[in-house]
Structure formats: structure tokens, C-alpha cells
Amino acid sequence: MAKAKYRFVCQSCGYVTSKWMGKCPECGAWDSLVEEAEVTTKSRSYLPIEGAEKIKPKTIASVAQVKLERLITGIREFDRVLGGGLVPGSLVLLGGTPGIGKSTMLLDAGLRYGAKGLKVLYVSGEESEEQTALRAARLGTKTDNLLIMTATDLDAILLEAQVVQPKLLIIDSIQTMYNAELQTAAGSVGQVRECTAKLLQFAKTTGIAVLLIGHVTKDGTIAGPRLLEHMVDVVLQFEGDRSYSFRVLRALKNRFGSTNESGIFSMEAGGLQEIANPAGLFLEEREQAVSGSVITACMEGNRPILTEIQGLVARTPFGMPRRTAVGFDYNRVNMLIAILERHFGIDFGTSDAYVNVVGGMKIAEPAADLAVAAALVSSARNLPIPKNMLVIGEVGLTGEVRRVSAVERRIQDALNLGFTSFVIPNSRLQLELPAGIKILRVKTVAQAFQAIFPKRG
Ligand code: TYD
Ligand code: MG
């Protein structure tokens, strides 16, 4: 095979050069030159060529449907997020911030595949073989089908993989791999892209599934996973807060399954434990009703999780009032505060307002709006919200409560956990309710507050 030639291309103006430079001489952008394989285009005629290989389009019906074989770990949360198991020959990227548990997740998965009789090659460019073995011992699954290796030269790794012939190759991480043909350092944009392209070709030609780990910084901007998303078949994201044990595995892209699924885990001393029934995960520490605390139900993938939202409104000691949101969108908190000021005459002008989602959970759904507003009012007026009440609803700028998806599922899970009264947007429910359950349908925030704080409204 002829060696590819490489050149540097400016990502902002397209300037091409054979040498790397810190600053583009054409447009003046800093650090914008990225190494790329040179493309040799031969001009060709589109008239029929004699003896040329014929590629013919087909009708859809004539293409035989093959049932995808799937490799199963037995970690149900993991298999489900992949769409029911790993597809042979697929390239999967697992992204996440450093220290969140990516290596633990994939080593555990590798060990389980091994225990099921599949040969696995785990290549670490970050940790020594001893470190990896130590971690494997902590995870507890014993198997001789998982081989570990510390290496960073991608060509050497792929040669070895061809000898070993595993069903599955795990690369930890793409940022430590390098392609010796390139001049730039491992982890640079060009390296990350070229190495992924090589792995993609390797996976497709050998049928070996490749799992890649990629580090993402908090804003997701570094040379890494974001830029690879279009190349790989599946993009998984591992999320969580390192100060808590709660972790979520999400599919951001999946060519072989849905992106609605998410897997929920807890990081324990013996590795990641699956949480098959997450609904009540965050409710354990709650004792009695206190002001400034309310429970809502948020969807994580297809499953509701009941979450405590806390609000604190306190007098500003001096200067500008502060607003802080942990686990919830800061701008939405400001919007909700403006709505409370405008429609309910609550003065936040001299008060600090804090919103906190308990347990390290991050809420991206507007369905929690009404609960956030209720938590703030509860704190400002010192009115506790009943412990067995669930509050759901999106809030609009005119103070209306809007419908949210999957209300029935949210209510059902809360019923199972002993909740008895529900403040929800005005919508019809297809749900059989046991006796003694109160459902309060509300159209506006004013109606909601009357239902939540009946004494004073
Ligand atoms: P790791 O998988 O190394 O993170 P990443 O590869 O995403 O950088 O996991 C790091 C953290 O997980 C580390 O701080 C220790 C913790 N951990 C446990 O709590 N239990 C375990 O069994 C293992 C292996 C790790
Ligand atoms: Mg790691």
C-alpha cells in the first residue's frame, strides 16, 4: 500500500502548506493548521469504461435483510443503550470528562464479554498493564478471554489485533493514539481524526467491533469526540458529577438503535452497579416536609426519575442580588423569577435566589419549571410543600402551565413510591388511579399555587 502524503490545512481559511506553523500566514488565525491526508484526484470521464467494476443500484426489496447479530455483555443498562447489544464491525465512541468512569465501564464490559466466551483485546495508552490488571481485579469478573496491552502506536496495535483476532477491540483512549506517518503529537486534531479513520476502516474490513474512549472537557470543545461524531456508528456519552456516585450513559447517536435510551449506574468500590429501577433513587434522604423543597419527575431516556428540587430565597446582604442554579438551566431560573415577580408580586430585587437539584442530577427538561417556581415560592413565603405531592409542568412567559410528555409514566412511578397528590398540566389521563389519589389539573401558575399552598394561595 502506498503511503499517504500529509499536508497542513488552515481550518478557518483553507490555506494549504507542507510545514506546520503556529499562525496561518494567510488569515492570521492562531493554531488553526491541521494535518490532513492529501487527496489525489484523478480527472475521469463518466462515459462507460470497459472492464470497469460495475456497481449497480438495487431495489430495496431485492436487498436481503440480514438480522444483525449482537454481542451481549449481560450489563442490561449498557446493552440497552447500544440498542440491544454491540454490532460486530461497528465503531463505537464513548465520550466523557476525565475521571468519570469510562475506563471502568469498558473494562467491565470487556470482562463480561470475555466471560461469555468472546475474545477481547483491551489496549490502554494511559495506564500500565499492572494498573489495568488491578482494576480488573476490583471489578471481580474473571476470564482468560480478555487480553490487555499498553501501546500507543496505532499501526502496531492493528497488526497485533490481526494476529490475536478478537471479536472486540477496546482503545483507551483515542487521544493517546498516534499514527507514525503524521508529524504532529498524539491528541492533536489531525492525529485524532486520522487514527479514527484507520480504526473505522479496520472495523469495517475485519468485522471486529471497535470501542473507543474519548475525553471531553466540560464544554466539549477540545480536539476530540465532537469532531469524530460523524465518523463513528455510535456515540455514547458518560455523564455525572464526580462528587456523586450517580452516572448516566446516553446514546447521542446510534445507527443501530434508538437514542432515547439511557443507562443508569452508580459508581461503587467494586465498579459500576446498574440501577434498574431509578425512579426513587434520590428520595431516600428526605425526611419531613420543609419549606423550599419539592419533588418533580424528570424523564431520563424513557424512564422517569423522581427528583428533589430545592429553592432558597434569602435577603441580599449588599449589592447585586445573586442567582445560582445547580443542576438546572440558569437562564430558566431567571425567567421563572421574572414570571414570579410580574404575576405574583414577589420581590426578588433585594433577595438572592438559589436553585439546587439534589444528588448531582442534571435536569434539561422544562417539565421541571413549575417545581422550580414552587420551590422558590415555598422558600420565600416559608410554606412547606406536602411530602407526598408531585409537581410537574412547563411554565410559559404569561404564567400558563404547559403540557409535558409522558405524564402517565411519571405519575405511575410516583404512585409506586407512595405519592398521593399530583399537580399536573391540564390534560386527560389514560391511567387507572387507586382510591384516595388527588390529581390537580392546572392551567396557570396561579391555579398551581392555589393547589400547592392551599392556605394562602
Ligand atoms: P476511570 O474509569 O479511571 O475514569 P476515566 O477513564 O473516565 O478517566 O474512573 C475513575 C474513578 O472511578 C476513580 O476516581 C476511582 C473510581 N472507581 C471507583 O469508585 N470504583 C471502582 O471500582 C473503580 C475501578 C474506580
Ligand atoms: Mg481512563
Tab-separated table of C-alpha atoms and ligand atoms in Angstrom:
chain	number	residue	atom	x	y	z
A	1	MET	CA	0.000	0.000	0.000
A	2	ALA	CA	1.341	3.419	-0.939
A	3	LYS	CA	1.986	5.719	1.986
A	4	ALA	CA	-0.429	8.598	2.191
A	5	LYS	CA	1.045	12.088	1.947
A	6	TYR	CA	0.147	14.647	4.542
A	7	ARG	CA	-0.187	18.401	4.479
A	8	PHE	CA	-1.435	21.106	6.792
A	9	VAL	CA	-4.693	22.900	6.090
A	10	CYS	CA	-5.916	26.016	7.858
A	11	GLN	CA	-9.325	25.291	9.366
A	12	SER	CA	-10.502	28.860	9.066
A	13	CYS	CA	-9.362	29.939	5.560
A	14	GLY	CA	-8.342	26.724	3.820
A	15	TYR	CA	-4.681	27.725	3.289
A	16	VAL	CA	-2.505	24.697	2.478
A	17	THR	CA	1.149	24.235	3.438
A	18	SER	CA	3.604	21.382	3.838
A	19	LYS	CA	5.009	22.691	7.138
A	20	TRP	CA	3.260	23.195	10.429
A	21	MET	CA	3.062	26.802	11.639
A	22	GLY	CA	1.576	28.296	14.768
A	23	LYS	CA	-0.116	31.095	12.864
A	24	CYS	CA	-1.726	30.948	9.443
A	25	PRO	CA	0.195	33.319	7.099
A	26	GLU	CA	-2.948	33.810	5.041
A	27	CYS	CA	-5.649	34.751	7.549
A	28	GLY	CA	-3.591	35.193	10.701
A	29	ALA	CA	-5.570	32.674	12.764
A	30	TRP	CA	-3.581	31.024	15.565
A	31	ASP	CA	-3.292	27.274	15.958
A	32	SER	CA	-5.612	26.630	13.035
A	33	LEU	CA	-3.372	24.428	10.859
A	34	VAL	CA	-4.452	20.795	10.995
A	35	GLU	CA	-2.663	17.865	9.450
A	36	GLU	CA	-4.664	16.088	6.769
A	37	ALA	CA	-4.080	13.300	4.275
A	38	GLU	CA	-3.508	14.670	0.793
A	39	VAL	CA	-6.225	13.714	-1.645
A	40	THR	CA	-5.104	12.860	-5.133
A	41	THR	CA	-7.955	13.389	-7.548
A	42	LYS	CA	-7.645	11.948	-10.987
A	43	SER	CA	-9.913	13.521	-13.549
A	44	ARG	CA	-12.093	10.899	-15.106
A	45	SER	CA	-14.756	10.697	-17.712
A	46	TYR	CA	-18.197	9.469	-16.766
A	47	LEU	CA	-18.607	7.577	-20.039
A	48	PRO	CA	-18.751	3.811	-19.556
A	49	ILE	CA	-15.292	2.372	-19.038
A	50	GLU	CA	-14.606	-1.015	-20.463
A	51	GLY	CA	-13.764	-3.686	-17.940
A	52	ALA	CA	-14.566	-1.395	-15.026
A	53	GLU	CA	-16.164	-2.906	-11.976
A	54	LYS	CA	-19.881	-2.445	-12.156
A	55	ILE	CA	-21.761	-1.083	-9.187
A	56	LYS	CA	-25.463	-1.365	-9.770
A	57	PRO	CA	-28.279	0.183	-7.763
A	58	LYS	CA	-30.866	-2.259	-6.435
A	59	THR	CA	-34.470	-2.091	-5.282
A	60	ILE	CA	-34.903	-2.157	-1.542
A	61	ALA	CA	-36.906	-5.390	-1.670
A	62	SER	CA	-34.111	-7.191	-3.508
A	63	VAL	CA	-31.602	-6.444	-0.787
A	64	ALA	CA	-31.599	-9.366	1.577
A	65	GLN	CA	-32.347	-8.348	5.129
A	66	VAL	CA	-29.819	-9.801	7.473
A	67	LYS	CA	-30.643	-9.913	11.106
A	68	LEU	CA	-27.920	-8.093	12.990
A	69	GLU	CA	-26.018	-10.353	15.294
A	70	ARG	CA	-25.456	-8.604	18.615
A	71	LEU	CA	-22.812	-9.104	21.236
A	72	ILE	CA	-24.287	-9.009	24.721
A	73	THR	CA	-22.464	-8.190	27.967
A	74	GLY	CA	-25.265	-9.011	30.335
A	75	ILE	CA	-24.946	-5.487	31.818
A	76	ARG	CA	-28.503	-4.652	30.869
A	77	GLU	CA	-28.193	-0.887	31.159
A	78	PHE	CA	-25.183	-0.997	28.820
A	79	ASP	CA	-26.638	-3.411	26.255
A	80	ARG	CA	-29.866	-1.455	26.068
A	81	VAL	CA	-28.172	1.862	25.345
A	82	LEU	CA	-26.311	0.172	22.478
A	83	GLY	CA	-29.697	-0.777	21.046
A	84	GLY	CA	-29.695	-4.379	22.308
A	85	GLY	CA	-26.003	-5.220	22.190
A	86	LEU	CA	-22.906	-4.402	20.214
A	87	VAL	CA	-22.980	-4.946	16.448
A	88	PRO	CA	-19.896	-6.732	15.011
A	89	GLY	CA	-17.813	-4.469	12.794
A	90	SER	CA	-19.221	-1.318	14.352
A	91	LEU	CA	-17.195	1.604	15.652
A	92	VAL	CA	-18.425	2.959	18.961
A	93	LEU	CA	-17.164	6.083	20.692
A	94	LEU	CA	-17.576	6.529	24.441
A	95	GLY	CA	-17.073	10.155	25.457
A	96	GLY	CA	-16.941	11.739	28.885
A	97	THR	CA	-14.958	14.014	31.166
A	98	PRO	CA	-11.758	12.602	32.711
A	99	GLY	CA	-12.294	10.526	35.842
A	100	ILE	CA	-15.985	9.906	35.271
A	101	GLY	CA	-15.522	6.145	34.804
A	102	LYS	CA	-15.059	5.442	31.091
A	103	SER	CA	-12.158	3.024	31.534
A	104	THR	CA	-14.022	1.282	34.343
A	105	MET	CA	-17.134	0.936	32.191
A	106	LEU	CA	-15.371	-0.521	29.163
A	107	LEU	CA	-13.022	-2.774	31.115
A	108	ASP	CA	-16.054	-4.149	32.936
A	109	ALA	CA	-17.888	-4.624	29.638
A	110	GLY	CA	-14.766	-6.287	28.154
A	111	LEU	CA	-14.516	-8.692	31.087
A	112	ARG	CA	-18.176	-9.637	30.757
A	113	TYR	CA	-17.841	-10.205	27.006
A	114	GLY	CA	-14.822	-12.352	27.826
A	115	ALA	CA	-16.754	-14.345	30.407
A	116	LYS	CA	-19.346	-15.027	27.691
A	117	GLY	CA	-16.640	-16.578	25.545
A	118	LEU	CA	-15.774	-13.669	23.239
A	119	LYS	CA	-12.145	-12.779	22.759
A	120	VAL	CA	-11.406	-9.155	23.685
A	121	LEU	CA	-8.278	-7.038	23.257
A	122	TYR	CA	-8.072	-4.065	25.637
A	123	VAL	CA	-5.395	-1.566	24.639
A	124	SER	CA	-4.567	1.197	27.076
A	125	GLY	CA	-2.409	4.140	26.123
A	126	GLU	CA	-2.875	5.733	29.530
A	127	GLU	CA	-2.344	3.082	32.129
A	128	SER	CA	0.215	0.334	32.622
A	129	GLU	CA	-0.740	-3.318	32.334
A	130	GLU	CA	-0.407	-3.598	36.129
A	131	GLN	CA	-2.856	-0.761	36.685
A	132	THR	CA	-5.352	-2.293	34.286
A	133	ALA	CA	-4.978	-5.711	35.920
A	134	LEU	CA	-5.502	-4.154	39.335
A	135	ARG	CA	-8.681	-2.512	38.168
A	136	ALA	CA	-9.880	-5.760	36.607
A	137	ALA	CA	-9.357	-7.492	39.950
A	138	ARG	CA	-11.519	-4.831	41.598
A	139	LEU	CA	-14.285	-5.423	39.101
A	140	GLY	CA	-14.327	-9.085	40.014
A	141	THR	CA	-15.153	-10.851	36.739
A	142	LYS	CA	-12.533	-13.498	35.924
A	143	THR	CA	-11.790	-14.530	32.364
A	144	ASP	CA	-8.864	-15.577	30.180
A	145	ASN	CA	-10.522	-14.243	27.055
A	146	LEU	CA	-9.562	-10.627	27.758
A	147	LEU	CA	-6.038	-9.655	26.761
A	148	ILE	CA	-4.566	-6.379	27.927
A	149	MET	CA	-1.777	-4.405	26.308
A	150	THR	CA	-0.217	-0.999	26.822
A	151	ALA	CA	0.581	0.680	23.497
A	152	THR	CA	0.057	3.915	21.618
A	153	ASP	CA	1.358	3.242	18.088
A	154	LEU	CA	-1.817	2.539	16.179
A	155	ASP	CA	-0.197	0.577	13.348
A	156	ALA	CA	1.479	-1.757	15.816
A	157	ILE	CA	-1.820	-2.190	17.644
A	158	LEU	CA	-3.742	-3.050	14.496
A	159	LEU	CA	-1.059	-5.534	13.409
A	160	GLU	CA	-1.305	-7.224	16.796
A	161	ALA	CA	-5.098	-7.204	16.615
A	162	GLN	CA	-4.901	-9.027	13.311
A	163	VAL	CA	-2.820	-11.743	14.957
A	164	VAL	CA	-4.987	-12.024	18.077
A	165	GLN	CA	-8.254	-11.904	16.071
A	166	PRO	CA	-10.517	-10.658	18.876
A	167	LYS	CA	-14.243	-10.114	18.454
A	168	LEU	CA	-13.807	-6.782	20.136
A	169	LEU	CA	-11.043	-4.197	20.321
A	170	ILE	CA	-11.131	-1.562	23.049
A	171	ILE	CA	-8.942	1.540	22.650
A	172	ASP	CA	-8.378	3.647	25.784
A	173	SER	CA	-8.144	6.466	24.671
A	174	ILE	CA	-8.168	7.912	21.148
A	175	GLN	CA	-6.240	10.965	22.418
A	176	THR	CA	-3.213	8.820	23.300
A	177	MET	CA	-3.005	7.012	19.955
A	178	TYR	CA	-0.682	8.130	17.206
A	179	ASN	CA	-0.159	7.410	13.579
A	180	ALA	CA	3.586	7.489	12.869
A	181	GLU	CA	3.028	8.883	9.370
A	182	LEU	CA	1.898	12.193	10.826
A	183	GLN	CA	4.284	14.778	12.225
A	184	THR	CA	2.021	16.138	14.933
A	185	ALA	CA	1.717	14.933	18.515
A	186	ALA	CA	-0.843	12.422	19.785
A	187	GLY	CA	-4.082	14.133	20.744
A	188	SER	CA	-3.930	16.810	18.032
A	189	VAL	CA	-6.904	17.230	15.739
A	190	GLY	CA	-5.134	15.637	12.777
A	191	GLN	CA	-3.964	12.627	14.790
A	192	VAL	CA	-7.312	12.009	16.406
A	193	ARG	CA	-9.053	12.175	13.050
A	194	GLU	CA	-6.572	10.003	11.144
A	195	CYS	CA	-6.440	7.377	13.893
A	196	THR	CA	-10.223	7.184	13.979
A	197	ALA	CA	-10.375	6.874	10.199
A	198	LYS	CA	-7.928	3.962	10.405
A	199	LEU	CA	-9.914	2.272	13.123
A	200	LEU	CA	-13.097	2.748	11.123
A	201	GLN	CA	-11.560	1.048	8.124
A	202	PHE	CA	-10.198	-1.688	10.365
A	203	ALA	CA	-13.605	-2.352	11.921
A	204	LYS	CA	-15.398	-2.440	8.569
A	205	THR	CA	-12.879	-4.711	6.849
A	206	THR	CA	-12.347	-7.206	9.676
A	207	GLY	CA	-15.789	-7.285	11.267
A	208	ILE	CA	-14.137	-6.674	14.637
A	209	ALA	CA	-16.142	-4.255	16.745
A	210	VAL	CA	-14.057	-1.327	17.994
A	211	LEU	CA	-14.895	0.584	21.172
A	212	LEU	CA	-13.096	3.900	21.502
A	213	ILE	CA	-12.742	6.033	24.589
A	214	GLY	CA	-12.539	9.803	24.045
A	215	HIS	CA	-12.043	12.504	26.662
A	216	VAL	CA	-14.253	15.549	26.504
A	217	THR	CA	-13.716	18.698	28.516
A	218	LYS	CA	-16.684	20.296	30.272
A	219	ASP	CA	-17.573	22.433	27.270
A	220	GLY	CA	-16.801	19.611	24.815
A	221	THR	CA	-14.523	21.750	22.686
A	222	ILE	CA	-11.117	20.053	22.671
A	223	ALA	CA	-9.742	18.096	19.771
A	224	GLY	CA	-11.733	15.026	20.430
A	225	PRO	CA	-15.042	13.273	20.376
A	226	ARG	CA	-17.115	16.133	18.954
A	227	LEU	CA	-15.137	16.076	15.756
A	228	LEU	CA	-15.499	12.326	15.375
A	229	GLU	CA	-19.230	12.051	15.783
A	230	HIS	CA	-19.961	11.837	12.083
A	231	MET	CA	-17.373	9.089	11.512
A	232	VAL	CA	-18.454	6.543	14.057
A	233	ASP	CA	-21.596	4.375	14.163
A	234	VAL	CA	-22.484	5.001	17.751
A	235	VAL	CA	-21.660	7.866	20.104
A	236	LEU	CA	-22.167	7.171	23.782
A	237	GLN	CA	-21.762	9.814	26.413
A	238	PHE	CA	-20.968	9.056	30.017
A	239	GLU	CA	-22.168	11.781	32.365
A	240	GLY	CA	-22.256	12.531	36.012
A	241	ASP	CA	-20.778	14.643	38.724
A	242	ARG	CA	-17.594	13.296	40.232
A	243	SER	CA	-18.650	14.284	43.724
A	244	TYR	CA	-21.621	11.913	43.478
A	245	SER	CA	-21.868	8.248	42.562
A	246	PHE	CA	-24.738	8.667	40.099
A	247	ARG	CA	-23.819	8.150	36.399
A	248	VAL	CA	-25.839	8.203	33.194
A	249	LEU	CA	-24.850	6.535	29.933
A	250	ARG	CA	-26.604	8.088	26.968
A	251	ALA	CA	-26.616	7.366	23.251
A	252	LEU	CA	-26.186	10.644	21.335
A	253	LYS	CA	-26.103	8.856	18.004
A	254	ASN	CA	-26.864	5.249	17.150
A	255	ARG	CA	-27.020	3.767	13.669
A	256	PHE	CA	-28.339	0.503	15.119
A	257	GLY	CA	-30.830	1.657	17.708
A	258	SER	CA	-32.701	4.443	19.396
A	259	THR	CA	-31.113	7.495	21.000
A	260	ASN	CA	-33.897	7.663	23.554
A	261	GLU	CA	-32.401	5.070	25.827
A	262	SER	CA	-30.189	5.780	28.754
A	263	GLY	CA	-28.451	3.556	31.234
A	264	ILE	CA	-28.204	4.468	34.885
A	265	PHE	CA	-25.352	3.401	37.128
A	266	SER	CA	-23.841	4.076	40.469
A	267	MET	CA	-20.057	4.129	40.888
A	268	GLU	CA	-19.177	1.895	43.822
A	269	ALA	CA	-15.992	0.444	45.280
A	270	GLY	CA	-16.399	-2.651	43.105
A	271	GLY	CA	-17.082	-0.803	39.857
A	272	LEU	CA	-20.270	0.438	38.262
A	273	GLN	CA	-23.514	-1.038	39.557
A	274	GLU	CA	-26.591	-0.887	37.373
A	275	ILE	CA	-29.662	0.804	38.715
A	276	ALA	CA	-32.520	-0.960	37.006
A	277	ASN	CA	-35.214	0.923	38.868
A	278	PRO	CA	-34.069	4.516	39.156
A	279	ALA	CA	-37.358	6.241	39.976
A	280	GLY	CA	-36.794	6.549	43.720
A	281	LEU	CA	-33.017	6.883	43.615
A	282	PHE	CA	-32.860	10.410	45.026
A	283	LEU	CA	-35.667	10.287	47.542
A	284	GLU	CA	-34.014	8.292	50.305
A	285	GLU	CA	-32.613	11.165	52.305
A	286	ARG	CA	-35.829	13.154	52.583
A	287	GLU	CA	-37.485	13.180	55.952
A	288	GLN	CA	-40.315	15.585	56.538
A	289	ALA	CA	-41.727	18.420	54.509
A	290	VAL	CA	-39.678	21.585	54.872
A	291	SER	CA	-40.103	24.837	53.011
A	292	GLY	CA	-38.080	25.234	49.853
A	293	SER	CA	-38.223	21.597	48.791
A	294	VAL	CA	-40.469	19.884	46.244
A	295	ILE	CA	-40.438	16.663	44.227
A	296	THR	CA	-40.829	16.504	40.480
A	297	ALA	CA	-40.427	13.688	37.963
A	298	CYS	CA	-37.958	14.075	35.100
A	299	MET	CA	-37.516	11.782	32.150
A	300	GLU	CA	-34.111	10.180	31.779
A	301	GLY	CA	-34.354	8.458	28.415
A	302	ASN	CA	-37.624	6.571	28.637
A	303	ARG	CA	-37.762	6.357	32.403
A	304	PRO	CA	-38.885	8.865	34.986
A	305	ILE	CA	-36.639	9.740	37.895
A	306	LEU	CA	-38.180	11.463	40.876
A	307	THR	CA	-36.027	14.371	41.864
A	308	GLU	CA	-35.989	16.772	44.749
A	309	ILE	CA	-35.693	20.421	43.802
A	310	GLN	CA	-34.627	22.890	46.436
A	311	GLY	CA	-35.066	26.637	46.364
A	312	LEU	CA	-33.672	29.183	48.761
A	313	VAL	CA	-34.615	32.829	48.765
A	314	ALA	CA	-32.616	34.978	51.167
A	315	ARG	CA	-32.132	38.688	51.706
A	316	THR	CA	-29.200	40.096	49.745
A	317	PRO	CA	-26.655	41.327	52.292
A	318	PHE	CA	-25.270	44.003	49.973
A	319	GLY	CA	-25.097	44.990	46.332
A	320	MET	CA	-26.475	42.940	43.466
A	321	PRO	CA	-28.759	40.005	44.269
A	322	ARG	CA	-27.245	36.645	43.336
A	323	ARG	CA	-28.915	33.893	41.352
A	324	THR	CA	-27.418	30.420	41.323
A	325	ALA	CA	-28.632	27.234	39.673
A	326	VAL	CA	-27.079	23.822	40.240
A	327	GLY	CA	-28.406	21.035	38.021
A	328	PHE	CA	-30.878	23.308	36.258
A	329	ASP	CA	-30.580	25.880	33.474
A	330	TYR	CA	-29.508	29.260	34.878
A	331	ASN	CA	-31.403	31.254	32.271
A	332	ARG	CA	-34.604	29.369	33.006
A	333	VAL	CA	-34.237	30.210	36.680
A	334	ASN	CA	-34.005	33.881	35.753
A	335	MET	CA	-37.053	33.542	33.537
A	336	LEU	CA	-39.053	31.874	36.303
A	337	ILE	CA	-38.012	34.591	38.750
A	338	ALA	CA	-39.209	37.249	36.293
A	339	ILE	CA	-42.556	35.449	35.962
A	340	LEU	CA	-42.931	35.235	39.754
A	341	GLU	CA	-42.168	38.948	40.088
A	342	ARG	CA	-44.506	40.009	37.317
A	343	HIS	CA	-47.515	37.794	38.067
A	344	PHE	CA	-47.263	37.226	41.790
A	345	GLY	CA	-45.684	40.390	43.058
A	346	ILE	CA	-42.884	38.515	44.804
A	347	ASP	CA	-39.972	40.907	45.093
A	348	PHE	CA	-36.662	39.314	44.183
A	349	GLY	CA	-34.995	42.711	43.746
A	350	THR	CA	-33.375	42.545	47.172
A	351	SER	CA	-33.202	38.762	47.509
A	352	ASP	CA	-30.669	36.155	46.496
A	353	ALA	CA	-32.207	33.089	44.882
A	354	TYR	CA	-30.626	29.647	44.748
A	355	VAL	CA	-31.936	26.557	42.977
A	356	ASN	CA	-30.413	23.150	43.596
A	357	VAL	CA	-31.241	19.754	42.138
A	358	VAL	CA	-30.390	17.145	44.754
A	359	GLY	CA	-27.996	14.258	44.157
A	360	GLY	CA	-25.945	15.544	41.224
A	361	MET	CA	-28.792	15.074	38.762
A	362	LYS	CA	-28.933	17.479	35.823
A	363	ILE	CA	-32.326	18.477	34.528
A	364	ALA	CA	-32.584	19.582	30.920
A	365	GLU	CA	-36.370	19.404	30.727
A	366	PRO	CA	-38.717	22.372	31.022
A	367	ALA	CA	-41.135	19.936	32.706
A	368	ALA	CA	-39.433	20.859	35.982
A	369	ASP	CA	-40.275	24.601	35.652
A	370	LEU	CA	-43.342	24.512	37.857
A	371	ALA	CA	-41.449	22.637	40.577
A	372	VAL	CA	-38.604	25.185	40.490
A	373	ALA	CA	-41.083	28.049	40.781
A	374	ALA	CA	-42.879	26.264	43.629
A	375	ALA	CA	-39.615	25.642	45.485
A	376	LEU	CA	-38.716	29.340	45.279
A	377	VAL	CA	-42.137	30.492	46.455
A	378	SER	CA	-42.130	27.880	49.201
A	379	SER	CA	-38.852	29.268	50.478
A	380	ALA	CA	-39.748	32.951	50.026
A	381	ARG	CA	-43.053	32.547	51.919
A	382	ASN	CA	-41.847	29.818	54.278
A	383	LEU	CA	-44.647	27.453	53.260
A	384	PRO	CA	-43.717	23.758	53.179
A	385	ILE	CA	-44.993	21.606	50.328
A	386	PRO	CA	-46.571	18.274	51.352
A	387	LYS	CA	-44.120	15.401	51.248
A	388	ASN	CA	-46.325	13.146	49.165
A	389	MET	CA	-47.035	15.716	46.447
A	390	LEU	CA	-45.543	15.598	42.939
A	391	VAL	CA	-45.375	18.785	40.844
A	392	ILE	CA	-44.959	18.651	37.064
A	393	GLY	CA	-45.368	21.267	34.331
A	394	GLU	CA	-43.642	23.616	31.942
A	395	VAL	CA	-44.187	27.315	32.617
A	396	GLY	CA	-44.742	29.859	29.851
A	397	LEU	CA	-43.989	33.576	29.951
A	398	THR	CA	-47.610	34.592	30.510
A	399	GLY	CA	-47.806	32.410	33.580
A	400	GLU	CA	-49.559	29.500	31.872
A	401	VAL	CA	-48.726	25.872	32.660
A	402	ARG	CA	-47.957	23.875	29.537
A	403	ARG	CA	-48.265	20.165	28.908
A	404	VAL	CA	-45.322	17.813	29.149
A	405	SER	CA	-44.685	14.404	27.632
A	406	ALA	CA	-45.223	11.052	29.337
A	407	VAL	CA	-47.299	12.398	32.248
A	408	GLU	CA	-48.852	8.974	32.860
A	409	ARG	CA	-45.497	7.277	33.197
A	410	ARG	CA	-44.256	9.914	35.620
A	411	ILE	CA	-47.386	9.607	37.747
A	412	GLN	CA	-47.306	5.812	37.700
A	413	ASP	CA	-43.769	5.651	39.065
A	414	ALA	CA	-44.591	8.184	41.766
A	415	LEU	CA	-47.696	6.175	42.718
A	416	ASN	CA	-45.496	3.124	43.169
A	417	LEU	CA	-43.348	5.147	45.535
A	418	GLY	CA	-46.305	6.202	47.646
A	419	PHE	CA	-47.119	9.677	46.311
A	420	THR	CA	-50.768	10.601	46.739
A	421	SER	CA	-51.300	14.052	45.270
A	422	PHE	CA	-50.271	15.364	41.888
A	423	VAL	CA	-50.200	18.860	40.454
A	424	ILE	CA	-50.059	18.464	36.670
A	425	PRO	CA	-50.847	20.424	33.494
A	426	ASN	CA	-54.442	20.256	32.348
A	427	SER	CA	-54.615	17.120	30.229
A	428	ARG	CA	-56.615	13.927	30.086
A	429	LEU	CA	-55.007	10.915	31.727
A	430	GLN	CA	-55.218	7.382	30.481
A	431	LEU	CA	-54.456	5.900	33.804
A	432	GLU	CA	-56.394	3.986	36.377
A	433	LEU	CA	-55.988	5.604	39.732
A	434	PRO	CA	-56.409	3.888	43.076
A	435	ALA	CA	-58.841	5.433	45.569
A	436	GLY	CA	-57.637	8.378	47.626
A	437	ILE	CA	-55.341	9.815	44.961
A	438	LYS	CA	-55.724	13.544	44.306
A	439	ILE	CA	-54.997	14.833	40.815
A	440	LEU	CA	-54.994	18.619	40.480
A	441	ARG	CA	-55.008	19.752	36.865
A	442	VAL	CA	-53.877	23.330	36.443
A	443	LYS	CA	-53.863	25.746	33.516
A	444	THR	CA	-51.924	28.557	35.131
A	445	VAL	CA	-49.209	29.028	37.704
A	446	ALA	CA	-51.777	30.864	39.870
A	447	GLN	CA	-54.011	27.765	39.935
A	448	ALA	CA	-50.989	25.619	40.655
A	449	PHE	CA	-50.007	27.732	43.659
A	450	GLN	CA	-53.565	27.552	44.972
A	451	ALA	CA	-53.308	23.781	44.790
A	452	ILE	CA	-49.825	23.592	46.278
A	453	PHE	CA	-50.230	26.233	49.012
A	454	PRO	CA	-53.960	25.989	49.803
A	455	LYS	CA	-53.875	28.152	52.939
A	456	ARG	CA	-52.692	31.385	51.400
A	457	GLY	CA	-52.821	30.991	47.628
B	1	TYD	P1	-11.943	5.829	35.407
B	1	TYD	O1	-12.642	4.690	34.772
B	1	TYD	O2	-10.458	5.730	35.507
B	1	TYD	O3	-12.300	7.191	34.668
B	1	TYD	P2	-11.969	7.680	33.182
B	1	TYD	O4	-11.446	6.523	32.420
B	1	TYD	O5	-13.289	8.191	32.668
B	1	TYD	O6	-10.989	8.792	33.298
B	1	TYD	O7	-12.623	6.002	36.837
B	1	TYD	C1	-12.152	6.927	37.704
B	1	TYD	C2	-12.794	6.920	39.049
B	1	TYD	O8	-13.620	5.828	39.363
B	1	TYD	C3	-11.704	6.914	40.054
B	1	TYD	O9	-11.706	8.167	40.684
B	1	TYD	C4	-11.986	5.810	41.007
B	1	TYD	C5	-13.387	5.421	40.692
B	1	TYD	N1	-13.600	3.959	40.822
B	1	TYD	C6	-14.493	3.507	41.775
B	1	TYD	O10	-15.097	4.274	42.522
B	1	TYD	N2	-14.717	2.146	41.867
B	1	TYD	C7	-14.073	1.245	41.062
B	1	TYD	O11	-14.300	0.032	41.177
B	1	TYD	C8	-13.149	1.741	40.090
B	1	TYD	C9	-12.417	0.800	39.194
B	1	TYD	C10	-12.954	3.104	40.006
B	2	MG	MG	-9.458	6.258	31.765
